[in-house]
XYZ file of C-alpha atoms in Angstrom:
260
model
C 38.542 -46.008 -53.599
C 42.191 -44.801 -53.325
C 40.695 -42.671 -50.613
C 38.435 -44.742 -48.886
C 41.708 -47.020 -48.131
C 43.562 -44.377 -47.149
C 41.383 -43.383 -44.188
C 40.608 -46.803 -43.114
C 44.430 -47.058 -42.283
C 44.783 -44.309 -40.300
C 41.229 -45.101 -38.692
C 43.676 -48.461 -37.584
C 46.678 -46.608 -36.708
C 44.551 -44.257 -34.334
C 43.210 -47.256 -32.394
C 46.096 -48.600 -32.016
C 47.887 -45.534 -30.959
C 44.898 -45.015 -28.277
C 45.085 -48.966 -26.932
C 48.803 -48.732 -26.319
C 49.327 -45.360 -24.982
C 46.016 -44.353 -23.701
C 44.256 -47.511 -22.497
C 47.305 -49.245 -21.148
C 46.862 -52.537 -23.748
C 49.835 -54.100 -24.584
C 50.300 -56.347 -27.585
C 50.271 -60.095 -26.761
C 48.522 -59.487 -23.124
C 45.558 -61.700 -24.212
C 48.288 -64.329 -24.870
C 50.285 -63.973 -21.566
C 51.296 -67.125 -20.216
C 51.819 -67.687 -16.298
C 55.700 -68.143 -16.971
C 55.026 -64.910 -18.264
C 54.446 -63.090 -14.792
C 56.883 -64.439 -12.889
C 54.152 -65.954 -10.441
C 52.887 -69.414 -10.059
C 49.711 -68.904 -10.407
C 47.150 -66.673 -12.818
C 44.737 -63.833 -11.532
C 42.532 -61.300 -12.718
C 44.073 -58.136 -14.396
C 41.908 -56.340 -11.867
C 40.707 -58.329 -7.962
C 37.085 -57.797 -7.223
C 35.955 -58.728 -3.761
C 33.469 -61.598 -4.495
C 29.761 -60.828 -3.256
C 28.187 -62.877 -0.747
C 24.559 -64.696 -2.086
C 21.413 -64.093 -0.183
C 21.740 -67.308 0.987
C 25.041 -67.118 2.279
C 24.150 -63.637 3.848
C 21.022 -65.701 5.807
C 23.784 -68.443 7.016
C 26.078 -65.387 8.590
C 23.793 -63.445 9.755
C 21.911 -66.510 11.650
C 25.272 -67.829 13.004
C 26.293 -64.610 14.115
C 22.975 -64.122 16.435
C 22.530 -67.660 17.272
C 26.784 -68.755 17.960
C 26.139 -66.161 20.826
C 23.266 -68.247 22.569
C 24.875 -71.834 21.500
C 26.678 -73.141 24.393
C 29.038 -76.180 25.130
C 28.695 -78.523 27.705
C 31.607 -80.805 29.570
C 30.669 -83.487 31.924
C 32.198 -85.437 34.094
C 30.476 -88.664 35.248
C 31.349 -91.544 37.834
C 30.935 -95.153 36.580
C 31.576 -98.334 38.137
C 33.924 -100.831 36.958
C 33.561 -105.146 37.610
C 35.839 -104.886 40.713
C 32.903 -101.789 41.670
C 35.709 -98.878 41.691
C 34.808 -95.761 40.788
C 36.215 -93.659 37.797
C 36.022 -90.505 36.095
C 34.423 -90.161 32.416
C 34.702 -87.266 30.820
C 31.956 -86.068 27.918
C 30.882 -83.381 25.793
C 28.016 -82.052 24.027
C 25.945 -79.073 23.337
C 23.125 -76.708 24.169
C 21.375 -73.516 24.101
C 20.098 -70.237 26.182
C 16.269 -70.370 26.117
C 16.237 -67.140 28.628
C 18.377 -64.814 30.000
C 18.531 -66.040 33.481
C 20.948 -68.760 31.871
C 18.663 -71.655 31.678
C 19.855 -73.754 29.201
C 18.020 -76.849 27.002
C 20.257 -79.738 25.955
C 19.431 -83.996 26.185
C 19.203 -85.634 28.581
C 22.071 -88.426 27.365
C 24.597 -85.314 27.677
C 24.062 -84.800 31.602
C 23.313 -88.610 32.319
C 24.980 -90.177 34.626
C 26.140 -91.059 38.449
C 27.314 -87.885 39.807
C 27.442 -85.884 36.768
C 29.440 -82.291 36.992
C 28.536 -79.989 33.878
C 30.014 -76.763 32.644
C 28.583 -75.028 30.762
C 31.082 -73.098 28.198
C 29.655 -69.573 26.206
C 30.299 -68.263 23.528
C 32.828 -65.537 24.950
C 34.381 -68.421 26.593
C 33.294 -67.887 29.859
C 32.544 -70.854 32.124
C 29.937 -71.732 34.477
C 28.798 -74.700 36.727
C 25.580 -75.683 36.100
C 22.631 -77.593 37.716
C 19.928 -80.003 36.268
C 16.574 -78.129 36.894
C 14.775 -81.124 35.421
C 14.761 -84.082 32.825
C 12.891 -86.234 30.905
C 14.233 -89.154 30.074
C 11.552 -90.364 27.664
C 12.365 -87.294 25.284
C 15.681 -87.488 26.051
C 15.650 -83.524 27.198
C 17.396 -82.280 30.243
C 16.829 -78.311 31.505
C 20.133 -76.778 33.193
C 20.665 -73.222 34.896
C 23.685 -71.699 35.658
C 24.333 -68.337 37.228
C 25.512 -65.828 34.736
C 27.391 -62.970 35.870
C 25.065 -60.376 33.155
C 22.254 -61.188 31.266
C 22.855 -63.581 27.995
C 21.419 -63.949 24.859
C 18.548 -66.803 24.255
C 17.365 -68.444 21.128
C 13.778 -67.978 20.194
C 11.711 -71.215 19.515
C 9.837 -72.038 17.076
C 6.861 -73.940 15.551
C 7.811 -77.451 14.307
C 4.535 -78.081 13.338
C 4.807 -76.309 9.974
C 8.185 -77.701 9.037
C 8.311 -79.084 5.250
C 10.950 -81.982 3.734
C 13.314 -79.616 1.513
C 13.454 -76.418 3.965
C 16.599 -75.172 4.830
C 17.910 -76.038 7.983
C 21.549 -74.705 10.112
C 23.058 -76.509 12.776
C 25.694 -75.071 15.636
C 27.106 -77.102 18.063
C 30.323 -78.804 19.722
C 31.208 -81.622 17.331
C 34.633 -83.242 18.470
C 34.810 -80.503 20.973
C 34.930 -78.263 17.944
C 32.534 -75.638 19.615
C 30.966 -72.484 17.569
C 30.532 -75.175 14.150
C 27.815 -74.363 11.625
C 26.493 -76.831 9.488
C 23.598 -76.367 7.021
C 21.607 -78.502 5.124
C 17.588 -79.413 4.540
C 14.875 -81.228 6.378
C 15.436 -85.050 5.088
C 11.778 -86.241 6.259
C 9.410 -85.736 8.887
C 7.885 -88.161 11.614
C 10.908 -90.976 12.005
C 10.652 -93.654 14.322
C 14.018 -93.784 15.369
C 15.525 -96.716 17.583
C 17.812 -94.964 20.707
C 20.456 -96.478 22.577
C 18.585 -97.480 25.865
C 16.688 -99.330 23.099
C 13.197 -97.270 23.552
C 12.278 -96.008 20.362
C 12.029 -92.121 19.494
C 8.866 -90.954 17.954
C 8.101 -88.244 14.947
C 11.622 -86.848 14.985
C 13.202 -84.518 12.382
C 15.375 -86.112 9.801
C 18.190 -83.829 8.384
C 21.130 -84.101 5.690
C 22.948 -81.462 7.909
C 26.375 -82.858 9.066
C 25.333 -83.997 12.795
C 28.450 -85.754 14.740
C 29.367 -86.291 18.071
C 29.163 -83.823 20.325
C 26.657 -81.511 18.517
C 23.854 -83.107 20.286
C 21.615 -80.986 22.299
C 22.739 -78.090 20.097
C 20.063 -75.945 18.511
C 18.579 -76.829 14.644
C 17.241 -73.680 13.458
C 14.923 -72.486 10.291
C 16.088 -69.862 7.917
C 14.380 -66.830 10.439
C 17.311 -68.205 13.568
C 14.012 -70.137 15.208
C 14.784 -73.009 16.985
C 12.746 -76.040 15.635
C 14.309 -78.992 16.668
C 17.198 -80.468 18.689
C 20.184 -82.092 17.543
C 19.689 -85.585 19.628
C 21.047 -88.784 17.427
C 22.786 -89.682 14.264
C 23.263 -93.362 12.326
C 26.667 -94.788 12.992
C 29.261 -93.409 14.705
C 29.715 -90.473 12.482
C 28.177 -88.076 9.967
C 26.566 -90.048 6.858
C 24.354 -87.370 6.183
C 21.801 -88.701 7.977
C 20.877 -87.098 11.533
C 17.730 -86.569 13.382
C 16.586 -83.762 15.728
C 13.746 -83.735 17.958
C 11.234 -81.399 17.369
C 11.330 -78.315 19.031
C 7.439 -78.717 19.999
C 7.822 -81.946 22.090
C 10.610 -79.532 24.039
C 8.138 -76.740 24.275
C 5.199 -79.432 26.068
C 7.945 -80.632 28.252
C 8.835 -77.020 29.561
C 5.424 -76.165 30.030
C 4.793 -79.130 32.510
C 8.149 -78.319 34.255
C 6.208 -74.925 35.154
């Protein structure tokens, strides 16, 4: 028995011999306070870059494709007052590459107006004038071309036939003249009658939780695969309440094809 003791303790002594000098623990580190460190603030013995999710590795690697084919728009429009002068109103809003010739989808309610002058803004900054190829009031879609110096990057668009409440959904646009702005969120509902400002009513649009403000209309709405399957056109009140509506991508695609 005498024996067994005996090597028991120096079992103990040689772990503690191997912590101190060999593994670097020191007595009381599980107990170290923050005072303790001198800092402010507590940390990990040992920083490990935090890994990105699969989902959040599907939200970068969409943005950084689709940013590059998101554009901003800036208008300036000529309104009347009650003595009939004429003044300036300025305006902003968003909208995409659908080809590399520079034509450009966005609403119609971003270009509208007496005299309107549009820029169109890239991604690299760059800044173009641009013309209204054609609109559609009805749909509340407007077609614009500029003349790009090289040829750009487009979006791709998709089928907004197939879409399902609960898919994942990203938005980019220009909210508050915040250009480049991602947003993500699902597909709310499906086939919303939605009341517009000119007080005609908007058919079987795309209802989304996906933080839509001012400014981010005409901006792309895009699946998980970077497709474009809807456009960012209206939201309830005057800012986001998580509740926004896009109109689907298909209605755009039937309005193109009678344009050709």
């Amino acid at each position: 028995m005498r024996i067994r003791s005996v090597l028991l303790a120096v079992l103990i002594v040689c772990a503690f011999v191997y912590f101190v000098s060999v593994a670097g623990w020191e007595p009381g580190r599980l107990f170290r306070s923050v005072s303790d460190t001198g800092r402010l603030w507590s940390e990990p013995d040992r920083a490990r870059g935090a890994g990105l999710s699969s989902d959040e590795l599907n939200n970068v690697e969409i943005y950084k494709t689709a940013n590059q084919a998101t554009v901003n728009i800036s208008t300036v429009v000529y309104r009347e007052d009650w003595f009939f002068r004429v003044y300036p109103v300025e305006g902003a809003g968003s909208g995409f590459l659908i080809d590399e010739e520079g034509r450009v989808l966005t609403n119609n309610h971003v270009v509208a107006g007496r005299g309107a002058e549009i820029k169109v803004i890239l991604a690299d900054r760059s800044q173009y004038d641009a013309k209204i190829l054609y609109r559609e009031p009805e749909n509340d879609l407007a077609l614009l071309k500029i003349e790009p110096k090289k040829k750009l990057p487009f979006l791709r668009l998709g089928d907004s036939e197939a879409l399902q409440v609960g898919q994942k959904v990203l938005a980019i646009g220009n909210p508050f003249g915040l250009g480049g702005t991602l947003t993500t969120g699902i597909i709310s509902s499906l086939h919303r009658s939605v009341p517009s400002e000119d007080g005609q009513g908007m058919e079987d649009m795309v209802q989304t939780d996906a933080a839509i403000n001012p400014g981010n209309s005409g901006g792309p709405l895009l699946d998980s695969q970077g497709n474009v399957i809807g456009i960012n056109t209206m939201i309830v009140g005057a800012a986001n309440v998580g509740i926004g509506f896009a109109l689907p991508i298909n209605q755009a695609k039937a309005v193109l094809e009678d344009y050709r």
